[in-house]
Amino acid sequence: MSSSDIFIGETIGTAILILLGGGVCAAVTLKASKARNAGWLAITFGWGFAVLTAVYTSAPLSGAHLNPAVTLALALKKNGIEWSDVPIYWGGQLLGAMIGASLVWVAYYGQFLAHLTDEEIVGKPQVKAVEAQEKGAGPVLGIFSTGPEVRVAWQNVATEVIGTVVLVLAVLTQGLNDSGKGLGVLGALITSLVVVSIGLSLGGPTGYAINPARDLGPRIVHALLPLPNKGGSDWSYAWIPVVGPLIGGAVAAGIYNVAFA
C-alpha cells in the first residue's frame, strides 16, 4: 500500500464510520428526528453497522484500521506495519473523523437548529434547562463525542482501556487479512459484531469511544461549528478517550505478542 492509498483509504473509511455512527447518535438525540429516543440498542447496532460499512469500503486501499489504537497495535505486533506509516494512518483517521462529523451536521442541520432553539432543551434566557446542565458539555456534544455518566478519571480511563483491549485483541486474533496488516473480509463482520458487544456490555460508563480519532475529531468539529446554544466541548475530559484507547491498543498488542504470536 502506498502512502497516498493509506491516507485516502483511512480518510474515506473514518469519515463513513463517523457519519453513520454520529448519525445514529443524532437520530436518537435530536428532538425533530423520527428516531428520537430510539435508545441504546439503536446506538450500539448503528455503530456496529457503521464499522462494517466503513471497513468494507476502505479495506482495499488501507487495510481499514480506522482507529489509532488499532494502528498502534499493528505497529507493535510482530511483523506488523512500518512505524513510518503510523503518522499517515493517524492523519487520515483524524481528518476523516472531522469530515464525518461535519457531514452529520449537514445531514441534520434543521434538526440541530430546532433542538438547540427549543426552550425545553436549552432553557429560557438566563435559565438553563436540565439537558443543558451537564458539567462541561453542551446539550448535543454526545452526538459528536463521548462523556462519562460518573466522572472518576481512573475508572473512566480503565473502562476505555478494557474496551479497547477487547476490540484490538479481536482484530489481531480473528480479524486480520492474509498480510496481517489490516482487516480482512470476514474480519470486518467479526469486528463490527465485537463493537456491538462492547457497546452493550461496556459502553454504559463512558459511551465507549475505544478510538481516539472517533472522539477527538468530532469534538474539534463541535468546538468549531456555528451551532446556537451548543454549550461547551468538555475539553477537561477529552484526554481520556485518547489516552485510554491508546493504552488499550498497546496492552492488546503485548498480550498478542506473548500469547499468540
mmCIF file of N, CA and C in Angstrom, residues 59-138:
data_model
loop_
_atom_site.group_PDB
_atom_site.id
_atom_site.type_symbol
_atom_site.label_atom_id
_atom_site.label_comp_id
_atom_site.label_asym_id
_atom_site.label_seq_id
_atom_site.Cartn_x
_atom_site.Cartn_y
_atom_site.Cartn_z
ATOM 1 N N ALA A 59 -11.049 -1.045 3.193
ATOM 2 C CA ALA A 59 -10.066 -2.127 3.302
ATOM 3 C C ALA A 59 -9.205 -2.313 2.050
ATOM 4 N N PRO A 60 -9.759 -2.226 0.838
ATOM 5 C CA PRO A 60 -8.904 -2.415 -0.342
ATOM 6 C C PRO A 60 -7.791 -1.382 -0.477
ATOM 7 N N LEU A 61 -7.990 -0.188 0.085
ATOM 8 C CA LEU A 61 -6.982 0.861 -0.026
ATOM 9 C C LEU A 61 -5.972 0.827 1.120
ATOM 10 N N SER A 62 -6.470 0.756 2.358
ATOM 11 C CA SER A 62 -5.588 0.973 3.501
ATOM 12 C C SER A 62 -5.538 -0.169 4.508
ATOM 13 N N GLY A 63 -6.377 -1.178 4.329
ATOM 14 C CA GLY A 63 -6.471 -2.215 5.338
ATOM 15 C C GLY A 63 -7.474 -1.895 6.419
ATOM 16 N N ALA A 64 -8.059 -0.698 6.365
ATOM 17 C CA ALA A 64 -9.179 -0.312 7.232
ATOM 18 C C ALA A 64 -8.852 -0.413 8.712
ATOM 19 N N HIS A 65 -7.833 0.336 9.144
ATOM 20 C CA HIS A 65 -7.587 0.433 10.582
ATOM 21 C C HIS A 65 -8.685 1.281 11.235
ATOM 22 N N LEU A 66 -8.866 2.510 10.747
ATOM 23 C CA LEU A 66 -9.934 3.432 11.155
ATOM 24 C C LEU A 66 -9.860 3.831 12.622
ATOM 25 N N ASN A 67 -8.751 3.540 13.268
ATOM 26 C CA ASN A 67 -8.647 3.711 14.713
ATOM 27 C C ASN A 67 -7.172 3.786 15.085
ATOM 28 N N PRO A 68 -6.693 4.890 15.653
ATOM 29 C CA PRO A 68 -5.280 4.986 16.029
ATOM 30 C C PRO A 68 -4.818 3.890 16.977
ATOM 31 N N ALA A 69 -5.726 3.373 17.813
ATOM 32 C CA ALA A 69 -5.354 2.293 18.727
ATOM 33 C C ALA A 69 -5.066 1.008 17.954
ATOM 34 N N VAL A 70 -5.838 0.751 16.911
ATOM 35 C CA VAL A 70 -5.583 -0.415 16.062
ATOM 36 C C VAL A 70 -4.269 -0.238 15.310
ATOM 37 N N THR A 71 -4.038 0.953 14.785
ATOM 38 C CA THR A 71 -2.780 1.230 14.080
ATOM 39 C C THR A 71 -1.585 1.042 15.006
ATOM 40 N N LEU A 72 -1.678 1.564 16.236
ATOM 41 C CA LEU A 72 -0.594 1.393 17.201
ATOM 42 C C LEU A 72 -0.350 -0.081 17.489
ATOM 43 N N ALA A 73 -1.400 -0.837 17.674
ATOM 44 C CA ALA A 73 -1.255 -2.266 17.953
ATOM 45 C C ALA A 73 -0.598 -2.993 16.787
ATOM 46 N N LEU A 74 -0.968 -2.638 15.570
ATOM 47 C CA LEU A 74 -0.379 -3.296 14.395
ATOM 48 C C LEU A 74 1.071 -2.884 14.190
ATOM 49 N N ALA A 75 1.468 -1.710 14.683
ATOM 50 C CA ALA A 75 2.882 -1.329 14.639
ATOM 51 C C ALA A 75 3.684 -2.092 15.696
ATOM 52 N N LEU A 76 3.061 -2.369 16.850
ATOM 53 C CA LEU A 76 3.726 -3.111 17.915
ATOM 54 C C LEU A 76 3.704 -4.618 17.680
ATOM 55 N N LYS A 77 2.765 -5.070 16.887
ATOM 56 C CA LYS A 77 2.642 -6.500 16.583
ATOM 57 C C LYS A 77 3.863 -6.998 15.821
ATOM 58 N N LYS A 78 4.302 -8.219 16.131
ATOM 59 C CA LYS A 78 5.421 -8.815 15.406
ATOM 60 C C LYS A 78 5.079 -8.903 13.925
ATOM 61 N N ASN A 79 5.996 -8.426 13.091
ATOM 62 C CA ASN A 79 5.801 -8.414 11.633
ATOM 63 C C ASN A 79 4.582 -7.578 11.234
ATOM 64 N N GLY A 80 4.363 -6.496 11.977
ATOM 65 C CA GLY A 80 3.236 -5.625 11.677
ATOM 66 C C GLY A 80 3.606 -4.525 10.704
ATOM 67 N N ILE A 81 2.886 -3.429 10.767
ATOM 68 C CA ILE A 81 3.119 -2.333 9.823
ATOM 69 C C ILE A 81 4.390 -1.571 10.198
ATOM 70 N N GLU A 82 4.897 -0.799 9.247
ATOM 71 C CA GLU A 82 6.084 0.019 9.485
ATOM 72 C C GLU A 82 5.710 1.227 10.348
ATOM 73 N N TRP A 83 6.603 1.588 11.267
ATOM 74 C CA TRP A 83 6.347 2.738 12.122
ATOM 75 C C TRP A 83 6.234 4.030 11.312
ATOM 76 N N SER A 84 6.906 4.075 10.184
ATOM 77 C CA SER A 84 6.844 5.274 9.344
ATOM 78 C C SER A 84 5.449 5.504 8.770
ATOM 79 N N ASP A 85 4.614 4.436 8.728
ATOM 80 C CA ASP A 85 3.251 4.566 8.221
ATOM 81 C C ASP A 85 2.266 5.040 9.282
ATOM 82 N N VAL A 86 2.646 4.969 10.545
ATOM 83 C CA VAL A 86 1.718 5.296 11.629
ATOM 84 C C VAL A 86 1.191 6.729 11.525
ATOM 85 N N PRO A 87 2.053 7.748 11.339
ATOM 86 C CA PRO A 87 1.511 9.117 11.221
ATOM 87 C C PRO A 87 0.570 9.287 10.039
ATOM 88 N N ILE A 88 0.796 8.542 8.972
ATOM 89 C CA ILE A 88 -0.083 8.637 7.801
ATOM 90 C C ILE A 88 -1.457 8.082 8.136
ATOM 91 N N TYR A 89 -1.478 6.933 8.791
ATOM 92 C CA TYR A 89 -2.755 6.372 9.240
ATOM 93 C C TYR A 89 -3.470 7.328 10.181
ATOM 94 N N TRP A 90 -2.744 7.817 11.175
ATOM 95 C CA TRP A 90 -3.369 8.688 12.165
ATOM 96 C C TRP A 90 -3.882 9.985 11.545
ATOM 97 N N GLY A 91 -3.130 10.549 10.623
ATOM 98 C CA GLY A 91 -3.573 11.772 9.961
ATOM 99 C C GLY A 91 -4.854 11.561 9.179
ATOM 100 N N GLY A 92 -4.918 10.471 8.425
ATOM 101 C CA GLY A 92 -6.127 10.166 7.669
ATOM 102 C C GLY A 92 -7.322 9.915 8.577
ATOM 103 N N GLN A 93 -7.073 9.225 9.686
ATOM 104 C CA GLN A 93 -8.158 8.925 10.624
ATOM 105 C C GLN A 93 -8.722 10.188 11.256
ATOM 106 N N LEU A 94 -7.859 11.090 11.680
ATOM 107 C CA LEU A 94 -8.335 12.325 12.310
ATOM 108 C C LEU A 94 -9.077 13.198 11.310
ATOM 109 N N LEU A 95 -8.525 13.330 10.106
ATOM 110 C CA LEU A 95 -9.200 14.125 9.080
ATOM 111 C C LEU A 95 -10.544 13.511 8.724
ATOM 112 N N GLY A 96 -10.565 12.206 8.543
ATOM 113 C CA GLY A 96 -11.816 11.529 8.198
ATOM 114 C C GLY A 96 -12.871 11.703 9.278
ATOM 115 N N ALA A 97 -12.444 11.622 10.547
ATOM 116 C CA ALA A 97 -13.397 11.796 11.645
ATOM 117 C C ALA A 97 -13.995 13.196 11.631
ATOM 118 N N MET A 98 -13.183 14.195 11.321
ATOM 119 C CA MET A 98 -13.690 15.569 11.260
ATOM 120 C C MET A 98 -14.648 15.750 10.084
ATOM 121 N N ILE A 99 -14.319 15.136 8.956
ATOM 122 C CA ILE A 99 -15.214 15.218 7.792
ATOM 123 C C ILE A 99 -16.542 14.544 8.106
ATOM 124 N N GLY A 100 -16.478 13.345 8.693
ATOM 125 C CA GLY A 100 -17.700 12.624 9.020
ATOM 126 C C GLY A 100 -18.591 13.391 9.968
ATOM 127 N N ALA A 101 -17.991 14.012 11.004
ATOM 128 C CA ALA A 101 -18.772 14.792 11.960
ATOM 129 C C ALA A 101 -19.408 16.005 11.291
ATOM 130 N N SER A 102 -18.683 16.626 10.379
ATOM 131 C CA SER A 102 -19.236 17.771 9.649
ATOM 132 C C SER A 102 -20.421 17.351 8.786
ATOM 133 N N LEU A 103 -20.352 16.168 8.197
ATOM 134 C CA LEU A 103 -21.445 15.675 7.364
ATOM 135 C C LEU A 103 -22.680 15.338 8.201
ATOM 136 N N VAL A 104 -22.478 14.886 9.432
ATOM 137 C CA VAL A 104 -23.612 14.679 10.334
ATOM 138 C C VAL A 104 -24.341 16.004 10.551
ATOM 139 N N TRP A 105 -23.571 17.072 10.767
ATOM 140 C CA TRP A 105 -24.159 18.388 10.953
ATOM 141 C C TRP A 105 -24.955 18.807 9.718
ATOM 142 N N VAL A 106 -24.406 18.567 8.530
ATOM 143 C CA VAL A 106 -25.106 18.929 7.297
ATOM 144 C C VAL A 106 -26.407 18.134 7.164
ATOM 145 N N ALA A 107 -26.324 16.817 7.400
ATOM 146 C CA ALA A 107 -27.495 15.953 7.234
ATOM 147 C C ALA A 107 -28.610 16.309 8.209
ATOM 148 N N TYR A 108 -28.240 16.761 9.405
ATOM 149 C CA TYR A 108 -29.216 17.060 10.453
ATOM 150 C C TYR A 108 -29.274 18.565 10.754
ATOM 151 N N TYR A 109 -28.932 19.378 9.791
ATOM 152 C CA TYR A 109 -28.841 20.817 10.020
ATOM 153 C C TYR A 109 -30.122 21.395 10.627
ATOM 154 N N GLY A 110 -31.255 21.106 10.022
ATOM 155 C CA GLY A 110 -32.518 21.634 10.529
ATOM 156 C C GLY A 110 -32.852 21.109 11.907
ATOM 157 N N GLN A 111 -32.536 19.842 12.150
ATOM 158 C CA GLN A 111 -32.803 19.243 13.457
ATOM 159 C C GLN A 111 -31.923 19.854 14.547
ATOM 160 N N PHE A 112 -30.657 20.136 14.214
ATOM 161 C CA PHE A 112 -29.789 20.810 15.181
ATOM 162 C C PHE A 112 -30.367 22.173 15.564
ATOM 163 N N LEU A 113 -30.793 22.930 14.576
ATOM 164 C CA LEU A 113 -31.339 24.259 14.862
ATOM 165 C C LEU A 113 -32.611 24.164 15.699
ATOM 166 N N ALA A 114 -33.505 23.230 15.329
ATOM 167 C CA ALA A 114 -34.748 23.083 16.074
ATOM 168 C C ALA A 114 -34.477 22.648 17.516
ATOM 169 N N HIS A 115 -33.540 21.748 17.686
ATOM 170 C CA HIS A 115 -33.219 21.225 19.014
ATOM 171 C C HIS A 115 -32.601 22.296 19.898
ATOM 172 N N LEU A 116 -31.657 23.036 19.337
ATOM 173 C CA LEU A 116 -30.885 23.977 20.131
ATOM 174 C C LEU A 116 -31.553 25.342 20.283
ATOM 175 N N THR A 117 -32.736 25.505 19.727
ATOM 176 C CA THR A 117 -33.521 26.718 19.976
ATOM 177 C C THR A 117 -34.811 26.389 20.724
ATOM 178 N N ASP A 118 -34.948 25.157 21.163
ATOM 179 C CA ASP A 118 -36.124 24.718 21.913
ATOM 180 C C ASP A 118 -35.903 24.990 23.401
ATOM 181 N N GLU A 119 -36.820 25.725 24.025
ATOM 182 C CA GLU A 119 -36.653 26.085 25.433
ATOM 183 C C GLU A 119 -36.638 24.866 26.345
ATOM 184 N N GLU A 120 -37.284 23.771 25.944
ATOM 185 C CA GLU A 120 -37.250 22.561 26.761
ATOM 186 C C GLU A 120 -35.856 21.942 26.779
ATOM 187 N N ILE A 121 -35.062 22.224 25.744
ATOM 188 C CA ILE A 121 -33.720 21.654 25.648
ATOM 189 C C ILE A 121 -32.689 22.594 26.265
ATOM 190 N N VAL A 122 -32.709 23.851 25.870
ATOM 191 C CA VAL A 122 -31.655 24.775 26.298
ATOM 192 C C VAL A 122 -32.117 25.767 27.356
ATOM 193 N N GLY A 123 -33.414 25.787 27.653
ATOM 194 C CA GLY A 123 -33.914 26.688 28.669
ATOM 195 C C GLY A 123 -34.232 28.072 28.127
ATOM 196 N N LYS A 124 -34.841 28.862 28.960
ATOM 197 C CA LYS A 124 -35.138 30.253 28.613
ATOM 198 C C LYS A 124 -33.893 31.107 28.847
ATOM 199 N N PRO A 125 -33.866 32.314 28.331
ATOM 200 C CA PRO A 125 -32.721 33.199 28.593
ATOM 201 C C PRO A 125 -32.426 33.294 30.087
ATOM 202 N N GLN A 126 -31.174 33.144 30.423
ATOM 203 C CA GLN A 126 -30.679 33.213 31.801
ATOM 204 C C GLN A 126 -31.020 31.978 32.637
ATOM 205 N N VAL A 127 -31.767 31.027 32.081
ATOM 206 C CA VAL A 127 -32.140 29.833 32.846
ATOM 207 C C VAL A 127 -31.848 28.602 31.989
ATOM 208 N N LYS A 128 -30.898 27.790 32.426
ATOM 209 C CA LYS A 128 -30.549 26.599 31.665
ATOM 210 C C LYS A 128 -31.540 25.472 31.952
ATOM 211 N N ALA A 129 -31.905 24.742 30.913
ATOM 212 C CA ALA A 129 -32.735 23.560 31.093
ATOM 213 C C ALA A 129 -31.880 22.418 31.642
ATOM 214 N N VAL A 130 -32.542 21.378 32.119
ATOM 215 C CA VAL A 130 -31.831 20.238 32.693
ATOM 216 C C VAL A 130 -30.866 19.635 31.678
ATOM 217 N N GLU A 131 -31.284 19.502 30.430
ATOM 218 C CA GLU A 131 -30.450 18.865 29.412
ATOM 219 C C GLU A 131 -29.225 19.694 29.063
ATOM 220 N N ALA A 132 -29.190 20.947 29.471
ATOM 221 C CA ALA A 132 -28.050 21.807 29.155
ATOM 222 C C ALA A 132 -27.118 21.997 30.353
ATOM 223 N N GLN A 133 -27.349 21.255 31.424
ATOM 224 C CA GLN A 133 -26.596 21.492 32.641
ATOM 225 C C GLN A 133 -25.477 20.489 32.887
ATOM 226 N N GLU A 134 -25.261 19.556 31.974
ATOM 227 C CA GLU A 134 -24.183 18.588 32.157
ATOM 228 C C GLU A 134 -22.845 19.314 32.282
ATOM 229 N N LYS A 135 -22.060 18.936 33.260
ATOM 230 C CA LYS A 135 -20.807 19.617 33.564
ATOM 231 C C LYS A 135 -19.867 19.612 32.363
ATOM 232 N N GLY A 136 -19.523 20.796 31.882
ATOM 233 C CA GLY A 136 -18.526 20.924 30.839
ATOM 234 C C GLY A 136 -18.993 20.598 29.439
ATOM 235 N N ALA A 137 -20.226 20.108 29.286
ATOM 236 C CA ALA A 137 -20.683 19.659 27.976
ATOM 237 C C ALA A 137 -22.002 20.325 27.606
ATOM 238 N N GLY A 138 -22.149 20.637 26.323
ATOM 239 C CA GLY A 138 -23.398 21.186 25.833
ATOM 240 C C GLY A 138 -24.399 20.097 25.517
#
